[in-house]
Amino acid sequence: MHLKLSKNTEKDMSKNTELISKSLEKRHRSEKRFRFFGILGIGTAVIFLITILSSIFVEGKGAFKSTFIQLEINFDQEIIDPNKTNNPEEFKFANYKLLINDALKNYFPEVKDRKTFRDLSVFISSAAEQNLMKLAMENIEIIGESKKIWLLASSTIDVIHKNPQMENFLEEDRLINNIQMSWFNALKKNGDIKFGLNTNFLSNADSTEPEQAGILGSMLGSFFTLLVTLLLCFPVAVASGVFLEELAPKNKFTDFIEININNLAAVPSIIFGLLGLAIFLNVMHLPRSAPIVGGMVLALMTLPTIIISTRASLKAVPPSIREAAIGLGATKFQAVTHHVIPQSMPGILTGTIIGMSQALGESAPLLMIGMVAFIVDIPGSLTDSATVLPVQIYLWKSTAARGFVELTAAGIMVLLTFLVIMNSVAVFVRQKFEKKW
Amino acid sequence: MKETVKIKSKKLNVFYGEKKALSNINLEIPERKVTSLIGPSGCGKSTFLRCLNRMNDSIEICKVEGQIFVDEQNIYEKNLDPVLLRARIGMVFQKPNPFPKSIFENVAYGPKIHGLANSGDELNNLVEVSLKKAGLYDEVKDRIDEPGTSLSGGQQQRLCIARAIAVSPEVILMDEPCSALDPIATAKIEELIDELSKNYTIVIVTHSMQQAARVSNQTAFFHMGSLIEVGKTEDVFSMPKEKKTQDYITGKIG
Amino acid sequence: MGFWSFLIIFCFLSFYIHWYGTTKALKINEDITKGSKLPSLPSYYGTYSLLWLLLPSSIILICWFFFKPYIIDIFLKESIPLSLVDNFKGNPSMLMDTIKATNPEKIFPGTNPLIIDSAAYYQTLTTNSDSYVFLLVLVVGLISSLVSLRKVSTFFRARQAVEKANINLLIFCSVIAIITTIGIVFSLIFEAVRFFERVPFFDFLFGLAWSPQTAIREDQIASQGSFGAIPIFTGTLLITLVAMAVAIPVGLLSAIYLAEYARPTVRKTFKPILEILAGVPTVVYGFFAAITVGPFLKDFVSSLGLSMASESALAAGGVMGIMIIPFISSLSDDVITSVPTSLRDGSYAMGATKSETIKKVILPAALPGIVGAILLAISRAIGETMIVVMAAGIAANLTANPLEAVTTVTVQIVTLLVGDQEFDSAKTLAAFALGITLFFVTLLLNLYALKIVQKYRERYE
């Protein structure tokens, strides 16, 4: 049945078609515009992310190198070992600052009066004295000799060295005056100033001097705090997740628990800090600034996260597994502990790592329980005063000295590195071990 | 009987990724008649239907070869705008899918986006006419501002039909429009289809042979992605030419 | 007895009790003359006795952990000679801290000998009391587990008892969430009530001036602090508004693009990238706001001829908005993708373009879910601390100008509580009054938002 194709005849149909075709161009333009806005949204978010990360990198990359100044140090026996004991233990009491001052005076013989000299002596970090002491104690034969030694420069000089453009600043904006600038240039011309690796950053705790401050103390503080968090949080969260998902009867009480958990997950973190302050510190008199209290507060905060992810991964195990075990005569409890939990372990672990990485980045509640103190010692136990990585970053940011800015950014780089590692492990665990049902 | 052809497919092949869903379909659909597409599930009848208004475009892996002509125009031509095409070819789905808006807004949706009504009165009139055509007006005229989802299943489906005819399409495609409805609602829809066929070309996919026999003038039988047989409905059901058609309508395959 | 020796003895004891209970059960099973066997596997009897060792021990240890500092403080306070209290400059609690911080083996020259004595007493008190408690734990644990061993008989169903105990343990763990909530509410209310004894409730809630500097010591000259929280609330609101002005458009547009336009590969790449923003610690945002965004905006605004505070609401709020983007985008994305495909099909079949479908069908359908997402994000913004602590101001200005510095609830809590403070002053207690306000506001927002989202989910499932 071959028939002729029809021609559209009806009036309102063709009228509509005409109307629609006329408006089409405009509609397609608005379509393109809307799509562009979508791309713009994502683009903005991505640009924000890139800006944040790159600004941190730009600010922080300098912190991994320090400035060193080369001086000829005369290891004067009169100063180091006035009693001529030759016993290295005696060297501890010597005033090594004098050695440095003498070397500076020799380098810049034109500096005569005390006031000008004070400007010169700020060039060398006080940490250099410790280094000289160590050197003398380890090499007794050096006593009485002169030797060219690279000494750690002070933070001010370090900032000038890292920002050459500052030479052109006005004197009052520059941190150092014109005479100091000329000394700096003299050192530079003679090749007696150089960059070296900043070993203090990864091996020291906090300090008032930027060039001597390091991240190790707060890294250990974070470690101890997270250890407590993990030990408290993981068993409790898994137990509670298992109970709520697998064993709990459906009644008002379990509903109430559930509402509580969902809300706790959204309670501002600082509220947990207030809880810790009011109960752990003021009622129970637990030690201030201690990782154990910090860990307890963070455990309460992380609990809902891990409970929720535990429940999600338990839910992913198909009911057939439970039915099979119960069909063989196992109790519900045995079915869950022997079969369901092992199957959902990768998911639980992934959730735990993500919860821990949240806890690692958290700082507000810890401010409340005093983990914000200036702590020079590296903590060695759960009850020592300590601070954690993000709080250290906050502390450095709040410090006025110019040299701390790059330390702050470098501290952030360390923190982000840990977070990247933890999250990669979580992704790895998920992809490697998680079963698809 | 003198018939004109509204839609004509030529060597139509459709692929879902590697899988061939339709092969070499040549089918002519007469104007202002009801054509029903029958066949066992997965035979490609719905796929064919969705090719007619290019709804398959949104499926990433779906590839269409061949041509479909609507009024001498190939709708798979590069510069053809699917928006315009879909305004000319309405569609009603398996499950009633009224928008989460009022009954009025549901029917007014098409005229509004296409800019068919110049004034509020015109729009009101258009909605009223469409609802009347869909046989729904008397049931909903007092609650035209209530959400469309508050209607019963059969009413929702008629609302969707009213929504489709509000833009005065030339063709209405129906994809198993009664499969989610009870027998009474189904009967109403079937009556409506009969009524609508005076003005519109209707293509209906159905899994019910009785329905095909009741409502359609022409029936096409699909099996495994191929068009097995097409002809006047009474011919296909009373004296099928193909063995497979015979088997299907007697219940041997399905 | 030191901690480690205690631990070793305790572990040994645990293994022994478990083994003993199991063997005892095995022996009963072997004894054919008794006729019937035990109703549970022998090892359950061992576990049962072990539970009776662990339960009392852990209760005692946990109690001791929490109450030890308190008890020791009482003893220490009584032992301090009166002469020392009289001589000491400063208040008694500072004296206690000094004593605790003094190490009798490493004393600074010139330390009061009485303090050294007290410090030595404190040291012995801590170690000795630990030993006594450890001993007590061992004795009590041993007795209770031995008593439980007597129950091993054919009438006793050990497996049921063990499972019941385990389930009770699980219930206890679940209840910790409730305990935490109760703890939060009560600790906040308790301190807040003490605050409202000093400052009238309505003065706090509707007062227009906030300057919490009260005299810490009596000889100090300071004005009587005023505690009107309105400037703080408006400041919080202003920063939250700025944050939302950044986060809602960016987050919502991203979600729409990812859910409706993006090809699967694009979606798979950009979704996690957006979520990185949520994983960056807030202290990093704070640094970014204070060091990069603040100065940049200040330069930019002053180039326009306007003046801007360096700790402006704009910088803090804007950066907070960046942090909030992923909350809005990922929640809205979930909501948008859960709008049924049939609605999309219906709209496309009418000849609507993609953007018309999104604007006229999908967004209205998804609106409740999106509103829920935005409310959750607002609650997150109100409670956010580090960004504002680092980048917003401390002074409580009553202004609606985002170029000026304002302060927030969280900033005030931190400033009032960080540093050495006398805990009884209205100043520190004010932090708890702010805390409880923050808690209830966020709680209401969360409850409401979760309810909306839940209802929305049920509708399309």
CSV table of N, CA and C in Angstrom, one decimal, chain A residues 1-10 12-21 23-24 27-28, chain B residues 3-6 8 28 31-32 71-72 81 83-84 87-88 113-114 116 167-170 199 218:
chain,number,residue,atom,x,y,z
A,1,MET,N,0.8,-1.2,0.0
A,1,MET,CA,0.0,0.0,0.0
A,1,MET,C,0.9,1.3,0.0
A,2,HIS,N,1.3,1.7,-1.2
A,2,HIS,CA,2.0,2.9,-1.3
A,2,HIS,C,1.2,4.1,-1.4
A,3,LEU,N,1.3,5.0,-0.6
A,3,LEU,CA,0.4,6.1,-0.5
A,3,LEU,C,1.2,7.4,-0.6
A,4,LYS,N,0.6,8.4,-1.0
A,4,LYS,CA,1.2,9.7,-1.1
A,4,LYS,C,1.4,10.3,0.3
A,5,LEU,N,2.5,10.9,0.6
A,5,LEU,CA,2.8,11.5,1.9
A,5,LEU,C,1.8,12.7,2.0
A,6,SER,N,1.3,12.9,3.2
A,6,SER,CA,0.3,13.9,3.4
A,6,SER,C,0.9,15.3,3.5
A,7,LYS,N,0.2,16.3,3.2
A,7,LYS,CA,0.6,17.7,3.4
A,7,LYS,C,-0.2,18.2,4.6
A,8,ASN,N,0.5,18.9,5.5
A,8,ASN,CA,-0.2,19.4,6.7
A,8,ASN,C,-1.1,20.5,6.3
A,9,THR,N,-2.4,20.3,6.6
A,9,THR,CA,-3.4,21.2,6.1
A,9,THR,C,-4.0,22.0,7.3
A,10,GLU,N,-4.1,21.4,8.4
A,10,GLU,CA,-4.9,22.0,9.4
A,10,GLU,C,-4.3,23.3,9.9
A,12,ASP,N,-4.5,25.5,12.8
A,12,ASP,CA,-3.8,25.9,14.0
A,12,ASP,C,-2.5,25.1,14.2
A,13,MET,N,-2.4,23.9,13.5
A,13,MET,CA,-1.2,23.2,13.6
A,13,MET,C,0.0,24.0,12.9
A,14,SER,N,-0.3,24.4,11.7
A,14,SER,CA,0.8,25.1,11.0
A,14,SER,C,1.1,26.5,11.7
A,15,LYS,N,0.0,27.0,12.2
A,15,LYS,CA,0.2,28.3,12.9
A,15,LYS,C,1.1,28.1,14.1
A,16,ASN,N,0.9,27.0,14.9
A,16,ASN,CA,1.7,26.7,16.0
A,16,ASN,C,3.2,26.5,15.6
A,17,THR,N,3.3,25.7,14.5
A,17,THR,CA,4.7,25.4,14.1
A,17,THR,C,5.4,26.7,13.7
A,18,GLU,N,4.7,27.6,13.1
A,18,GLU,CA,5.3,28.8,12.8
A,18,GLU,C,5.7,29.6,14.0
A,19,LEU,N,4.8,29.7,14.9
A,19,LEU,CA,5.0,30.4,16.2
A,19,LEU,C,6.3,29.8,16.9
A,20,ILE,N,6.3,28.5,17.0
A,20,ILE,CA,7.4,27.9,17.7
A,20,ILE,C,8.7,28.1,17.0
A,21,SER,N,8.7,28.0,15.7
A,21,SER,CA,10.0,28.2,15.0
A,21,SER,C,10.5,29.5,15.2
A,23,SER,N,10.2,31.4,17.8
A,23,SER,CA,10.8,31.6,19.2
A,23,SER,C,12.0,30.7,19.4
A,24,LEU,N,12.2,29.8,18.5
A,24,LEU,CA,13.2,28.8,18.8
A,24,LEU,C,14.6,29.3,19.0
A,27,ARG,N,15.0,30.6,22.4
A,27,ARG,CA,15.1,29.6,23.4
A,27,ARG,C,16.4,28.8,23.4
A,28,HIS,N,16.9,28.6,22.3
A,28,HIS,CA,18.2,27.9,22.2
A,28,HIS,C,19.3,28.8,22.8
B,3,GLU,N,-6.1,6.6,2.1
B,3,GLU,CA,-5.3,7.0,3.3
B,3,GLU,C,-4.1,7.7,2.9
B,4,THR,N,-3.7,8.7,3.7
B,4,THR,CA,-2.4,9.4,3.5
B,4,THR,C,-1.5,8.9,4.5
B,5,VAL,N,-0.2,8.9,4.2
B,5,VAL,CA,0.8,8.4,5.2
B,5,VAL,C,1.4,9.6,5.9
B,6,LYS,N,1.4,9.5,7.3
B,6,LYS,CA,1.9,10.6,8.1
B,6,LYS,C,3.3,10.4,8.4
B,8,LYS,N,6.8,7.7,8.1
B,8,LYS,CA,7.3,6.6,7.3
B,8,LYS,C,8.7,6.3,7.7
B,28,GLU,N,4.9,2.3,7.6
B,28,GLU,CA,4.2,3.5,7.2
B,28,GLU,C,3.0,3.6,8.2
B,31,GLU,N,-2.3,8.7,8.4
B,31,GLU,CA,-2.7,9.9,9.1
B,31,GLU,C,-4.1,9.7,9.7
B,32,ARG,N,-4.3,10.2,10.9
B,32,ARG,CA,-5.6,10.2,11.6
B,32,ARG,C,-6.2,8.8,11.7
B,71,ASP,N,5.7,13.8,7.3
B,71,ASP,CA,5.3,14.8,6.2
B,71,ASP,C,6.5,15.1,5.3
B,72,GLU,N,7.1,14.0,4.8
B,72,GLU,CA,8.1,14.2,3.8
B,72,GLU,C,9.4,14.8,4.3
B,81,ASP,N,15.4,20.5,14.4
B,81,ASP,CA,15.4,20.8,15.8
B,81,ASP,C,14.4,19.8,16.5
B,83,VAL,N,13.2,20.0,19.4
B,83,VAL,CA,12.2,20.8,20.1
B,83,VAL,C,11.0,21.0,19.3
B,84,LEU,N,11.2,21.4,18.1
B,84,LEU,CA,10.1,21.7,17.2
B,84,LEU,C,9.3,20.4,16.8
B,87,ALA,N,7.2,19.2,19.6
B,87,ALA,CA,5.9,20.0,19.7
B,87,ALA,C,4.9,19.5,18.7
B,88,ARG,N,5.4,18.9,17.6
B,88,ARG,CA,4.5,18.4,16.6
B,88,ARG,C,4.0,17.0,17.0
B,113,ILE,N,5.8,27.2,27.4
B,113,ILE,CA,7.2,27.2,27.0
B,113,ILE,C,7.3,27.5,25.5
B,114,HIS,N,6.2,27.1,24.7
B,114,HIS,CA,6.3,27.4,23.3
B,114,HIS,C,5.8,28.8,22.9
B,116,LEU,N,2.6,29.8,23.0
B,116,LEU,CA,1.5,29.7,22.0
B,116,LEU,C,0.3,30.6,22.4
B,167,VAL,N,-0.7,21.6,22.9
B,167,VAL,CA,0.1,22.2,21.9
B,167,VAL,C,-0.3,21.9,20.5
B,168,SER,N,-1.5,21.3,20.4
B,168,SER,CA,-2.0,20.9,19.0
B,168,SER,C,-1.0,20.1,18.2
B,169,PRO,N,-0.6,18.9,18.7
B,169,PRO,CA,0.3,18.2,17.9
B,169,PRO,C,-0.4,17.5,16.8
B,170,GLU,N,0.4,17.0,15.8
B,170,GLU,CA,-0.2,16.3,14.7
B,170,GLU,C,-0.3,14.8,15.0
B,199,ASN,N,-9.0,13.5,14.9
B,199,ASN,CA,-8.2,14.6,14.6
B,199,ASN,C,-6.7,14.4,14.6
B,218,GLN,N,-4.6,-0.1,12.3
B,218,GLN,CA,-3.5,-0.8,11.7
B,218,GLN,C,-2.7,-1.4,12.9
